[in-house]
Short mmCIF file of C-alpha atoms in Angstrom, two decimals:
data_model
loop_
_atom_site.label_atom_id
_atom_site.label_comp_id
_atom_site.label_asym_id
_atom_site.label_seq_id
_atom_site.Cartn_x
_atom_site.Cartn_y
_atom_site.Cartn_z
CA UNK A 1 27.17 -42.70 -12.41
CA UNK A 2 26.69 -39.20 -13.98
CA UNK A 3 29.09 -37.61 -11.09
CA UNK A 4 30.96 -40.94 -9.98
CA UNK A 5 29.23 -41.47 -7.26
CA UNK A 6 28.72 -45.25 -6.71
CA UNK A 7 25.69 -45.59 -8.09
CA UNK A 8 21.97 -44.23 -7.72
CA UNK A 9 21.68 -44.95 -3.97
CA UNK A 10 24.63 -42.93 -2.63
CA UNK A 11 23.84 -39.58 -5.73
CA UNK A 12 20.68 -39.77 -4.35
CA UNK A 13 21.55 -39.68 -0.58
CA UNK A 14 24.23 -36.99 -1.58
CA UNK A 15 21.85 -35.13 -3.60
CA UNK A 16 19.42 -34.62 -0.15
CA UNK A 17 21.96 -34.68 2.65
CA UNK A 18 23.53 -31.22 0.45
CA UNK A 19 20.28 -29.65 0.66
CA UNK A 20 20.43 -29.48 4.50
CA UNK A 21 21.68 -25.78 5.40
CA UNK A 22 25.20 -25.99 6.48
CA UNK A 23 26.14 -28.52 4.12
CA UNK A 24 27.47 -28.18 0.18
CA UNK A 25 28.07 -30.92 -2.46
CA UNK A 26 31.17 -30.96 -0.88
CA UNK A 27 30.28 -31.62 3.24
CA UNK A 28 27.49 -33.96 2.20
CA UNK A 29 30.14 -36.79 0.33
CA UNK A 30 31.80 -36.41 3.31
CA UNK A 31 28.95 -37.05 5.56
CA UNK A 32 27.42 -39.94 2.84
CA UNK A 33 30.67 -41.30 3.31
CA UNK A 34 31.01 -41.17 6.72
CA UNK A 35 27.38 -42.52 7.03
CA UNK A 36 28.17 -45.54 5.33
CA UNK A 37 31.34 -46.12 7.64
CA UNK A 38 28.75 -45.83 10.80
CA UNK A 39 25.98 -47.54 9.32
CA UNK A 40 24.65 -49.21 12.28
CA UNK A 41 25.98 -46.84 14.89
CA UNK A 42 24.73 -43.60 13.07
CA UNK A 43 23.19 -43.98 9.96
CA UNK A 44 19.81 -46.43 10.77
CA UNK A 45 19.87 -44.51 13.78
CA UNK A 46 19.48 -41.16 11.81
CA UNK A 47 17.15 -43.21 9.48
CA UNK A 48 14.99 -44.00 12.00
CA UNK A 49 15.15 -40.58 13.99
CA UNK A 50 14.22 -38.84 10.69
CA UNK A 51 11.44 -41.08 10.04
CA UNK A 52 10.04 -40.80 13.97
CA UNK A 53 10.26 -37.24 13.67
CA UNK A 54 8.51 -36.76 10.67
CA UNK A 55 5.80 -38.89 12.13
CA UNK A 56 4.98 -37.41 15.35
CA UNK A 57 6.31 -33.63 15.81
CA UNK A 58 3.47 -31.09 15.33
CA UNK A 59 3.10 -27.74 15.81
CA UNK A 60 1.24 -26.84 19.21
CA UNK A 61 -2.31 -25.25 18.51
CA UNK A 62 -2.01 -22.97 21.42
CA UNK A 63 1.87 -21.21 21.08
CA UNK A 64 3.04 -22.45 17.51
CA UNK A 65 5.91 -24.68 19.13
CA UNK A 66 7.06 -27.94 17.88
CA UNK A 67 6.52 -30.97 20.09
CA UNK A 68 5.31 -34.62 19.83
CA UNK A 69 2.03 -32.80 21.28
CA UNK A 70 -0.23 -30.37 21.21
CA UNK A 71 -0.72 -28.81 23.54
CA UNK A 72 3.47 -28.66 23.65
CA UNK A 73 4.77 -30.17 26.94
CA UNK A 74 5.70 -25.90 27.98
CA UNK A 75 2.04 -25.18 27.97
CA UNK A 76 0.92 -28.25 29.57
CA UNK A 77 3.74 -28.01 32.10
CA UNK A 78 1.60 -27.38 35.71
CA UNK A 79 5.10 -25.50 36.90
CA UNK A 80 4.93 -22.70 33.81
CA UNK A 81 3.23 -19.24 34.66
CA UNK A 82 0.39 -18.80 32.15
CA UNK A 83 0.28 -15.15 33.14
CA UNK A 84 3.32 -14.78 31.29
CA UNK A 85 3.49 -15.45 26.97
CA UNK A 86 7.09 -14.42 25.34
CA UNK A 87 6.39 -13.56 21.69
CA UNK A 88 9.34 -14.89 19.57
CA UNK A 89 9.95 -15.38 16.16
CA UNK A 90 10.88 -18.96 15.63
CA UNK A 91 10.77 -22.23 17.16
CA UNK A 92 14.70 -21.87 17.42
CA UNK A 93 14.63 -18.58 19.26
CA UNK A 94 12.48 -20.04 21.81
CA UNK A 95 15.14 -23.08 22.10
CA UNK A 96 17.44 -20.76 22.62
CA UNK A 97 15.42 -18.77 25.59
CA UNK A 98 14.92 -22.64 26.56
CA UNK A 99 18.94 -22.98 27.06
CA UNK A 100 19.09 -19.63 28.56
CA UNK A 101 16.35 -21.10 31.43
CA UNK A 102 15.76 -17.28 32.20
CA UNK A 103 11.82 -17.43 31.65
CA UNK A 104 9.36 -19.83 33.17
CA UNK A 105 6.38 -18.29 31.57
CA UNK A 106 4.69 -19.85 28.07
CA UNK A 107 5.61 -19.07 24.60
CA UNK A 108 4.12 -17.95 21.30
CA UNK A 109 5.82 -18.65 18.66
CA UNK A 110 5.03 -15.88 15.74
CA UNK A 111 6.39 -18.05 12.30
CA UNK A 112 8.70 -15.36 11.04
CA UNK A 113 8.06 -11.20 10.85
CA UNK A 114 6.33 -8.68 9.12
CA UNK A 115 8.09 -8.10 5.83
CA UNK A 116 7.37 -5.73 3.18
CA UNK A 117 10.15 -7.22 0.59
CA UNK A 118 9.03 -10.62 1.32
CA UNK A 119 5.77 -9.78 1.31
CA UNK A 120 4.59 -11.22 4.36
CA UNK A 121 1.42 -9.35 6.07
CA UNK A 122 0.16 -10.16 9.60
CA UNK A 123 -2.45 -12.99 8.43
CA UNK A 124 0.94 -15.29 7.65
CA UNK A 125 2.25 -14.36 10.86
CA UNK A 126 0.63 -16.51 14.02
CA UNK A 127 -0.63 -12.76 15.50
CA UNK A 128 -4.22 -13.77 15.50
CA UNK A 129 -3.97 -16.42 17.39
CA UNK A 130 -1.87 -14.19 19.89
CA UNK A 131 -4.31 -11.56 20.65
CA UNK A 132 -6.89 -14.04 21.44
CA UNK A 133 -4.65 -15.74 23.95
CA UNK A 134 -3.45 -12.16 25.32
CA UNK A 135 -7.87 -11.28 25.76
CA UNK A 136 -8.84 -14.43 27.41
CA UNK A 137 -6.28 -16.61 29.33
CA UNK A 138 -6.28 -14.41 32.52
CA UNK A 139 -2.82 -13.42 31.17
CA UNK A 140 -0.75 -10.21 32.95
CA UNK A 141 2.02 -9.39 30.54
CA UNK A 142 3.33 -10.18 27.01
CA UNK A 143 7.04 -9.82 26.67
CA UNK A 144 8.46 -9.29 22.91
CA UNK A 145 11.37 -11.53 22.11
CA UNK A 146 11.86 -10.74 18.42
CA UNK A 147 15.10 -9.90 16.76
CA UNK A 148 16.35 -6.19 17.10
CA UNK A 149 16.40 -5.93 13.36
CA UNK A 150 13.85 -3.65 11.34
CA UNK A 151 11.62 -6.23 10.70
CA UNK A 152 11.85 -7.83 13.96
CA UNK A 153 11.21 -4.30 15.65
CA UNK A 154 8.03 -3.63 12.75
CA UNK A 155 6.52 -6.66 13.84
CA UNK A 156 6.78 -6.18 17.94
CA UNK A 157 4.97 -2.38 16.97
CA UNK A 158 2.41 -3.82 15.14
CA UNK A 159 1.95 -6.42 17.79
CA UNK A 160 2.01 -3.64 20.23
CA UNK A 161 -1.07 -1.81 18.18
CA UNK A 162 -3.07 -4.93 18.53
CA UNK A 163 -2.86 -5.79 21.64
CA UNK A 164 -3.63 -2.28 23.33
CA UNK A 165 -7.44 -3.03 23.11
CA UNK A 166 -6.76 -6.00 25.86
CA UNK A 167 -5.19 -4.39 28.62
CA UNK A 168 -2.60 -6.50 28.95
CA UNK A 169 1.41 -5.04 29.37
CA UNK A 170 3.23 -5.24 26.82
CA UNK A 171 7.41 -5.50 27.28
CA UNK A 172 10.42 -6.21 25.39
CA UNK A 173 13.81 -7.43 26.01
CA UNK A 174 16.36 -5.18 27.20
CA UNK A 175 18.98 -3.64 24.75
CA UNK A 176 22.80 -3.34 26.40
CA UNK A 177 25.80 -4.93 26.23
CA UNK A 178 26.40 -8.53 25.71
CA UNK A 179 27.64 -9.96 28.92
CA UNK A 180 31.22 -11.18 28.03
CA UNK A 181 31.03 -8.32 25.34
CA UNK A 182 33.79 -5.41 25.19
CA UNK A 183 32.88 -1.93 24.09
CA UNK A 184 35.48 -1.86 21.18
CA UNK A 185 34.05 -4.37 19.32
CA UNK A 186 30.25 -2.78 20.09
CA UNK A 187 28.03 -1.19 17.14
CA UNK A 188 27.10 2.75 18.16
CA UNK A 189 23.41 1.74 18.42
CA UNK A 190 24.27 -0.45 20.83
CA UNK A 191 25.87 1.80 23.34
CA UNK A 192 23.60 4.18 23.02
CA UNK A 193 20.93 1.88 23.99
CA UNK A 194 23.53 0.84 27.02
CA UNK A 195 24.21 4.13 27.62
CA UNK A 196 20.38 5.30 27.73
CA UNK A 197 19.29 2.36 29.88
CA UNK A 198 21.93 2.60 32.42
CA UNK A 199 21.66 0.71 36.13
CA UNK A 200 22.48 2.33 39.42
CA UNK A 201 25.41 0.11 40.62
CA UNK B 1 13.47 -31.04 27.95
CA UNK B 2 17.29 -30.90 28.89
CA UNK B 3 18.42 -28.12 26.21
CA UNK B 4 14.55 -27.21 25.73
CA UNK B 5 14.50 -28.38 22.33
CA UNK B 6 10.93 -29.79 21.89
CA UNK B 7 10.51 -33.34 23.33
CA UNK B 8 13.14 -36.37 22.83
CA UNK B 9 12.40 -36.32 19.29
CA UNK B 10 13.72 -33.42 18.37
CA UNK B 11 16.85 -33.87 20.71
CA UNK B 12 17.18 -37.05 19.40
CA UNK B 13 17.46 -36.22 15.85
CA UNK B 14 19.95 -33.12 16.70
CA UNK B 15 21.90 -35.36 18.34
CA UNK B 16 22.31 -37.69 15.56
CA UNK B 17 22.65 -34.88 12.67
CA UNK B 18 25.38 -33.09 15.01
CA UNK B 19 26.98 -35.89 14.27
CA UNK B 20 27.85 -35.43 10.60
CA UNK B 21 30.80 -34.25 9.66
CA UNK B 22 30.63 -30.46 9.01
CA UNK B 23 27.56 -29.68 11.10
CA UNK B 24 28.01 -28.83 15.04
CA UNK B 25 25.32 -28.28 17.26
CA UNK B 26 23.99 -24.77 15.86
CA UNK B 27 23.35 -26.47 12.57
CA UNK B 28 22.24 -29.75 13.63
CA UNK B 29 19.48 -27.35 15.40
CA UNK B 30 18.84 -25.65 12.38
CA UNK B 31 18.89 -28.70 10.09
CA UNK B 32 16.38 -30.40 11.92
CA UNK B 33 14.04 -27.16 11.45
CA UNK B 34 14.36 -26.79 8.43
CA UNK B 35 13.56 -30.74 7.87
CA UNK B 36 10.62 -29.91 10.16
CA UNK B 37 9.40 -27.35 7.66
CA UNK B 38 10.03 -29.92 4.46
CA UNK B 39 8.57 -33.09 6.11
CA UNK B 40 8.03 -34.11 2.73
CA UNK B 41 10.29 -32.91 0.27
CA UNK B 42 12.97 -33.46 2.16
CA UNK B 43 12.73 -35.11 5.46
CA UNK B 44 11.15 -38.16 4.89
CA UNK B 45 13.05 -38.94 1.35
CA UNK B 46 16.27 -38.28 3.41
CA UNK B 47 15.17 -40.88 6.10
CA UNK B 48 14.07 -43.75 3.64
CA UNK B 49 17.05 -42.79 1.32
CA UNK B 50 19.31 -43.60 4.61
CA UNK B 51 17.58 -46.82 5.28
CA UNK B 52 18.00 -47.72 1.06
CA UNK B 53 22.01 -46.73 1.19
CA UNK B 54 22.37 -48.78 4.81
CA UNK B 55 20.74 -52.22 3.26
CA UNK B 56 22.22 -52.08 0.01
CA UNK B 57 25.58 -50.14 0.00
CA UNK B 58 28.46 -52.89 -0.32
CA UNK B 59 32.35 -52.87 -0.49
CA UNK B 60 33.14 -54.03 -3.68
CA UNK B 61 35.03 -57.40 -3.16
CA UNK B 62 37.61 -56.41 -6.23
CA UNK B 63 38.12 -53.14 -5.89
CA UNK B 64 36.97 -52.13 -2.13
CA UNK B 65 34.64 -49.13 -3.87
CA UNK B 66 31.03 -48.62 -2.47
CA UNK B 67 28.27 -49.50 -4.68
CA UNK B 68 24.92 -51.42 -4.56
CA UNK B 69 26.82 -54.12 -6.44
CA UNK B 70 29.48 -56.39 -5.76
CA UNK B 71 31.70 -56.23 -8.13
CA UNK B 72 31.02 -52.51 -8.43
CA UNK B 73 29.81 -51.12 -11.61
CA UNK B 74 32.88 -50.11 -12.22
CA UNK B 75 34.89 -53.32 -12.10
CA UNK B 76 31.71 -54.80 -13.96
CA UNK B 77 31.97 -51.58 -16.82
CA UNK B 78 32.32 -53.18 -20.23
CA UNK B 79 34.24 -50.23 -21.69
CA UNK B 80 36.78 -50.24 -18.95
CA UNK B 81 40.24 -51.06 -19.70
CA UNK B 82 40.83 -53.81 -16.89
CA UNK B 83 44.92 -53.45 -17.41
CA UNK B 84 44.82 -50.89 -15.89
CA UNK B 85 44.33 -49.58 -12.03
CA UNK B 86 44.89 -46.64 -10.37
CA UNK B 87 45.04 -47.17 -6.86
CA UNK B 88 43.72 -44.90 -4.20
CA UNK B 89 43.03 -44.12 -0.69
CA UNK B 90 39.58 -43.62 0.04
CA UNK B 91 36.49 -43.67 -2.25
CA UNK B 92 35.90 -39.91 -1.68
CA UNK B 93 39.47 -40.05 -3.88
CA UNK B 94 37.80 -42.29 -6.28
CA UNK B 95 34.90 -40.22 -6.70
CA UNK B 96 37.25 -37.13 -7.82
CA UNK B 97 39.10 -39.10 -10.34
CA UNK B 98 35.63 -40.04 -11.93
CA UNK B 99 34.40 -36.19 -11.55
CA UNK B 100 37.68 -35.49 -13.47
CA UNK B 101 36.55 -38.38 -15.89
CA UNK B 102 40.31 -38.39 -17.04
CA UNK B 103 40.96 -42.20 -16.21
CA UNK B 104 38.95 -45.13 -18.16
CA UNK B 105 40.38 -48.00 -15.90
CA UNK B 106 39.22 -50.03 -12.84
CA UNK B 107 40.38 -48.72 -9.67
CA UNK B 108 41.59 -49.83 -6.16
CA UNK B 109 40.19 -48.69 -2.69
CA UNK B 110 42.95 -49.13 -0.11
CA UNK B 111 40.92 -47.62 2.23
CA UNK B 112 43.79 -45.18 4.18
CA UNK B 113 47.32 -45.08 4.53
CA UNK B 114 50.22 -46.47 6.29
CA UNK B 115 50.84 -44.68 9.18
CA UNK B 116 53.04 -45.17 12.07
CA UNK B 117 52.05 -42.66 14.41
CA UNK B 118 48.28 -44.32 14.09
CA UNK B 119 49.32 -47.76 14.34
CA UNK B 120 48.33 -48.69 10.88
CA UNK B 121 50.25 -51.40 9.05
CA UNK B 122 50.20 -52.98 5.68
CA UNK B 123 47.53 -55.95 6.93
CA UNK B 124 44.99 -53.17 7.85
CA UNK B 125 44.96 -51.77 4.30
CA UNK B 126 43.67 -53.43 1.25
CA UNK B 127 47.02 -54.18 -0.22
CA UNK B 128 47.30 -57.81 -0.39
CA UNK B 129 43.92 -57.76 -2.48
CA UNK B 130 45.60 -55.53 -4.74
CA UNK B 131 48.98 -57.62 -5.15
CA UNK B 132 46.76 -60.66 -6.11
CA UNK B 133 44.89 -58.46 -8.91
CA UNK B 134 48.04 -56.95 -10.22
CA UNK B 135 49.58 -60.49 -10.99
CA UNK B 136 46.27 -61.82 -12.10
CA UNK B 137 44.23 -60.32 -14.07
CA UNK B 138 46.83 -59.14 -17.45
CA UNK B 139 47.38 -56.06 -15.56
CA UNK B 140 50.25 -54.24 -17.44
CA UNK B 141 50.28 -50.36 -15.46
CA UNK B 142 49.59 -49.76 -11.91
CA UNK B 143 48.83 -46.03 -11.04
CA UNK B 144 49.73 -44.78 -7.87
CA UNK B 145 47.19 -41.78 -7.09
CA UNK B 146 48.03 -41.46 -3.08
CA UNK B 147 47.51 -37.69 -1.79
CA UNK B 148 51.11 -36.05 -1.72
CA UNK B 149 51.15 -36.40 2.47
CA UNK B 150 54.08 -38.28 4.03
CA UNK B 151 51.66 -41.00 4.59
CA UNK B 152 50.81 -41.03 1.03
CA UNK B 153 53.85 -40.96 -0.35
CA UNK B 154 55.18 -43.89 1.94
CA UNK B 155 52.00 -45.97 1.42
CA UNK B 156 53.07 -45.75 -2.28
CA UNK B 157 57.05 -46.52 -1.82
CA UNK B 158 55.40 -49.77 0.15
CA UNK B 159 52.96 -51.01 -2.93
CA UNK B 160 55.95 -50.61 -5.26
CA UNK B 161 58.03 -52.95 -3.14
CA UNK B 162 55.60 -55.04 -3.12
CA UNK B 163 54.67 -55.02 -6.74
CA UNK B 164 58.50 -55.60 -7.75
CA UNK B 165 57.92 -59.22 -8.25
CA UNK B 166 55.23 -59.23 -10.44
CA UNK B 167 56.87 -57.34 -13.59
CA UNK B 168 53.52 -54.76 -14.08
CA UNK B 169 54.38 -50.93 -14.37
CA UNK B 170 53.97 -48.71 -11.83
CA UNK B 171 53.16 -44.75 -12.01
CA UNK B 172 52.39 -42.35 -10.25
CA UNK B 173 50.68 -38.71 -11.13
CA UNK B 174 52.54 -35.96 -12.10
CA UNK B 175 53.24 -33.48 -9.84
CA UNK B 176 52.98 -29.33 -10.85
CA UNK B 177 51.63 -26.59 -11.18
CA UNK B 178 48.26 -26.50 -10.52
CA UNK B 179 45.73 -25.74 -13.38
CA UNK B 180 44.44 -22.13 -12.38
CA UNK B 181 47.17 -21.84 -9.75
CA UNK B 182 49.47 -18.95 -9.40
CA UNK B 183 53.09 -19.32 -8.81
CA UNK B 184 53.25 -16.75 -5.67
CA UNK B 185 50.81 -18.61 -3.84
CA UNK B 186 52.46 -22.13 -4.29
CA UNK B 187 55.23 -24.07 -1.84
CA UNK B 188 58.56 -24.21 -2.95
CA UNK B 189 58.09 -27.92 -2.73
CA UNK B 190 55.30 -27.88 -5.70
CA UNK B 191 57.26 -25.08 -7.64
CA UNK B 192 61.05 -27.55 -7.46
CA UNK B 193 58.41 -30.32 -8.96
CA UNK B 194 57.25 -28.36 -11.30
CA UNK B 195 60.53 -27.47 -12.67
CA UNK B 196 62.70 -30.33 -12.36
CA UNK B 197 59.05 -32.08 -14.46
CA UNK B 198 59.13 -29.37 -16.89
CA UNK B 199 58.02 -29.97 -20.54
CA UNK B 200 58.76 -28.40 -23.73
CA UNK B 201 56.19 -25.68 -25.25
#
């Protein structure tokens, strides 16, 4: 009862529900409370979800994705174009391409990005892997998804460096303007990069 | 595969932590990654601490607070003076009274307020449970720790009715300035409070 919190069972649930990101010690009485309220409607449910989870998602051995198999259901899918790999950083960058539905090729999912501050060289990164996929899977172009940030761009140059033995093209997302976006609220890099890459219309 | 988010598992369990109070899609996505990543320190402790708080969490029959117990450990505290209870509305209220640790007596769990516009009447609430204890059990003070809401404050005019038979005390906490507060920032409501409740220095 050392914070008043009915007891060991419901500190202890508090304690890991406020180590989730998004939630503080605050959010996560809320949500043990809540829990409790909806215990058969949302709180075995999540139980049992968490538990499932744990048990069966892996990561792919071919592209680094999560799934329940390996290989993921995107590179066993007969209707995805193998030709094609989009490097991205994360799993939840490739969710996010996922939502987008703007790519029907296969992923490869890098783990993070180079980092000198962090410390993180290319043999923690999932690049290895990636160059032999790019050498042997008959595959025609690799298309860099990583963040526009310095380490994002670092890492798609390094890739870049790597891969130039293989033959393969290399691409990378287009910079411009956000669609929905208005110039006002735009950063100057950005509208140069607009600006430089502009479309007949 | 319907938002791309790696196999029903995955979706599952974002559905189910999007859920929670405080966390919306975005950070249901990124919860469940990060889980992914701390499978053991993390995700499945916060599964099988779910499953412990859903078969063991109980409403205290006394007081209506949560606890693995019934009666809570609270109610059941030797060095709690059982003359006195301070009655609030939800347990999330009773847990900041105990993080205050300002109040050594049993409490009540009403479990909401009165409420007109939300249909909810005195027979919804655990009142009458509270009327029984307060002419029972040598109960000489009754403190009324409702949130300062409409509601709240009509919820309380309702108890004291109802406690007018029974001869016990009834409070309710002070309102003022707030410790820390400053004076510019506060209603005029709190400041006339805090004035007509002033005390000499």
């Amino acid at each position: 009862m050392a914070n008043g919190q009915g007891g060991p069972e419901i500190e202890r649930l508090i304690g890991l529900l406020a180590k989730l990101p998004g939630l503080g010690p605050r959010s996560a009485r809320r949500a043990a409370l809540d829990l409790i309220k909806k215990r058969d409607r949302l709180m075995r449910p999540l139980a049992q979800a968490l538990m499932d989870a744990a048990n069966h998602i892996t990561e792919c051995e071919n592209c680094g994705n999560l799934d329940a198999c390996s290989p993921c259901n995107i590179c066993a899918a007969p209707g995805r174009d193998q030709a094609l790999i989009c490097v991205v950083q994360d799993v939840s960058d490739l969710w996010a391409m996922e939502r987008a539905a703007a790519f029907r090729g296969t992923y490869h999912v890098l783990g993070g990005t180079l980092s000198a501050i962090e410390g993180i060289r290319p043999e923690d990164l999932n690049i290895a892997r990636l160059i032999t996929r790019a050498s042997r899977d008959g595959v025609s172009e690799i298309i860099l998804a990583m963040n526009a940030t310095v380490d994002g761009q670092t890492t798609a140059h390094y890739i870049t460096d790597q891969l130039s033995g293989t033959g393969v093209s290399v691409s990378r997302l287009a910079h411009g303007v956000p669609v929905g976006g208005e110039l006002d609220y735009l950063d100057d890099g950005t509208i140069s990069a607009a600006m430089k890459s502009r479309r007949p219309f």
